[in-house]
XYZ file of C-alpha atoms in Angstrom:
141
model
C -0.426 -0.075 -0.018
C 1.833 3.419 -1.121
C 0.625 6.797 1.171
C -1.423 9.554 -0.731
C 0.225 12.816 -0.235
C -3.100 15.043 0.681
C -1.441 18.055 -0.664
C -1.572 21.430 2.142
C -0.819 23.742 -0.856
C -3.663 26.318 -1.311
C -4.894 24.078 -3.422
C -8.465 23.623 -2.528
C -10.849 21.387 -1.779
C -13.068 20.830 -4.049
C -16.630 21.153 -2.521
C -18.391 18.514 -3.328
C -18.959 14.885 -2.274
C -18.164 12.887 -5.093
C -14.787 15.069 -6.161
C -13.594 14.622 -2.803
C -14.122 10.819 -2.991
C -12.329 11.162 -6.485
C -9.886 12.534 -4.333
C -9.553 9.858 -2.209
C -12.297 6.319 -1.209
C -13.664 6.328 1.719
C -13.747 2.233 2.814
C -12.148 0.259 5.468
C -9.060 2.071 7.226
C -6.014 -1.692 7.195
C -2.985 -0.539 8.116
C -0.906 3.152 9.627
C -0.669 4.161 5.599
C -4.849 4.162 5.592
C -5.214 5.727 8.716
C -2.001 8.389 7.874
C -3.829 9.196 4.487
C -7.319 9.640 6.121
C -6.561 11.266 9.411
C -4.212 14.044 6.933
C -7.504 14.623 5.011
C -9.305 15.238 7.617
C -7.418 17.598 8.538
C -7.174 19.243 5.695
C -11.613 19.115 5.653
C -11.631 20.327 10.199
C -9.234 23.497 9.097
C -11.915 25.094 6.412
C -13.499 28.271 7.884
C -16.691 27.359 6.333
C -17.009 23.958 4.378
C -19.487 23.215 1.583
C -22.372 21.155 2.667
C -20.363 17.327 0.383
C -17.016 18.044 2.613
C -19.353 18.285 5.717
C -20.800 14.784 4.716
C -16.750 13.826 3.581
C -15.811 14.434 6.880
C -18.510 12.576 8.607
C -18.301 9.784 6.655
C -13.588 9.425 7.168
C -14.405 10.753 11.238
C -16.293 6.964 11.109
C -13.824 4.821 9.148
C -11.936 6.578 11.785
C -13.494 5.555 14.803
C -13.846 2.328 13.454
C -10.415 1.392 13.119
C -8.836 3.365 16.238
C -10.881 1.248 18.203
C -10.489 -2.024 16.529
C -6.354 -1.141 17.064
C -7.600 -0.376 20.479
C -9.454 -3.614 22.090
C -7.805 -5.479 24.421
C -9.535 -8.342 26.045
C -9.878 -7.359 29.279
C -10.945 -11.315 31.053
C -7.574 -11.602 31.280
C -6.095 -9.003 32.502
C -6.170 -7.766 36.132
C -7.974 -3.310 37.396
C -3.998 -2.661 37.381
C -3.475 -4.299 33.437
C -6.370 -2.631 32.074
C -5.614 0.580 33.534
C -1.842 0.612 32.188
C -3.158 -0.635 28.146
C -5.508 2.169 28.480
C -3.306 5.019 29.607
C -0.516 3.673 26.844
C -3.251 3.904 24.235
C -3.298 7.327 25.204
C -0.458 8.329 25.423
C -0.160 8.739 29.345
C 2.563 7.981 32.350
C 1.540 7.495 35.117
C 2.132 10.819 36.593
C -0.125 12.462 33.875
C -3.062 9.916 35.453
C -1.913 11.183 39.138
C -3.045 14.520 38.018
C -6.602 13.432 36.326
C -6.984 11.675 40.011
C -6.230 15.008 42.357
C -2.196 13.791 43.182
C 0.613 13.268 40.650
C 2.624 11.137 42.565
C -1.087 8.991 43.315
C -0.917 7.856 39.066
C 2.934 5.669 40.148
C 1.347 4.194 43.244
C -1.939 2.902 41.807
C -0.227 1.225 38.670
C 2.580 0.069 40.989
C 0.056 -1.882 43.497
C 0.616 0.429 46.911
C -2.542 2.656 46.281
C -5.959 1.530 45.652
C -8.423 2.914 43.553
C -11.854 5.368 44.943
C -15.408 5.127 43.973
C -14.434 8.341 43.388
C -11.040 7.810 41.013
C -13.167 5.039 39.204
C -15.497 7.580 38.300
C -12.929 10.216 37.514
C -10.910 7.230 35.292
C -14.389 5.790 33.262
C -15.392 9.035 32.274
C -11.831 9.948 31.357
C -11.313 6.496 29.503
C -15.124 6.155 28.273
C -15.087 3.251 29.868
C -17.757 1.181 32.762
C -15.952 1.160 35.998
C -16.128 -2.529 36.459
C -13.195 -2.814 34.542
C -11.342 -1.426 37.501
C -12.683 -3.462 39.631
């Protein structure tokens, strides 16, 4: 698969959905190259000051494809993981570290303690994590 460079030059993007499809056909994202091409087009579309209806429809179509790819790529089998392993996976997939976890929970040093098993997650921590990662709080119990 080849990388398609979506030019960021001053050349305008087509306004019609069909013309955008001719530039980059919306299809299932199967690898990093497809993903990068689609993200590049999304970046370009979201930077438009006043997108046309066709551009908005195309943006929505590509967004659905990216969401599906990201959900599949970050899917894990949680039944075999401990709550801490699930948390570590979520942090990794969101490019977060222990300090950022601690900041999210209200105390920077707390993240490291939780990940090492020296501190348990409280009910308020469970709510914060569930909301931040859009998961069921039961994953962390």
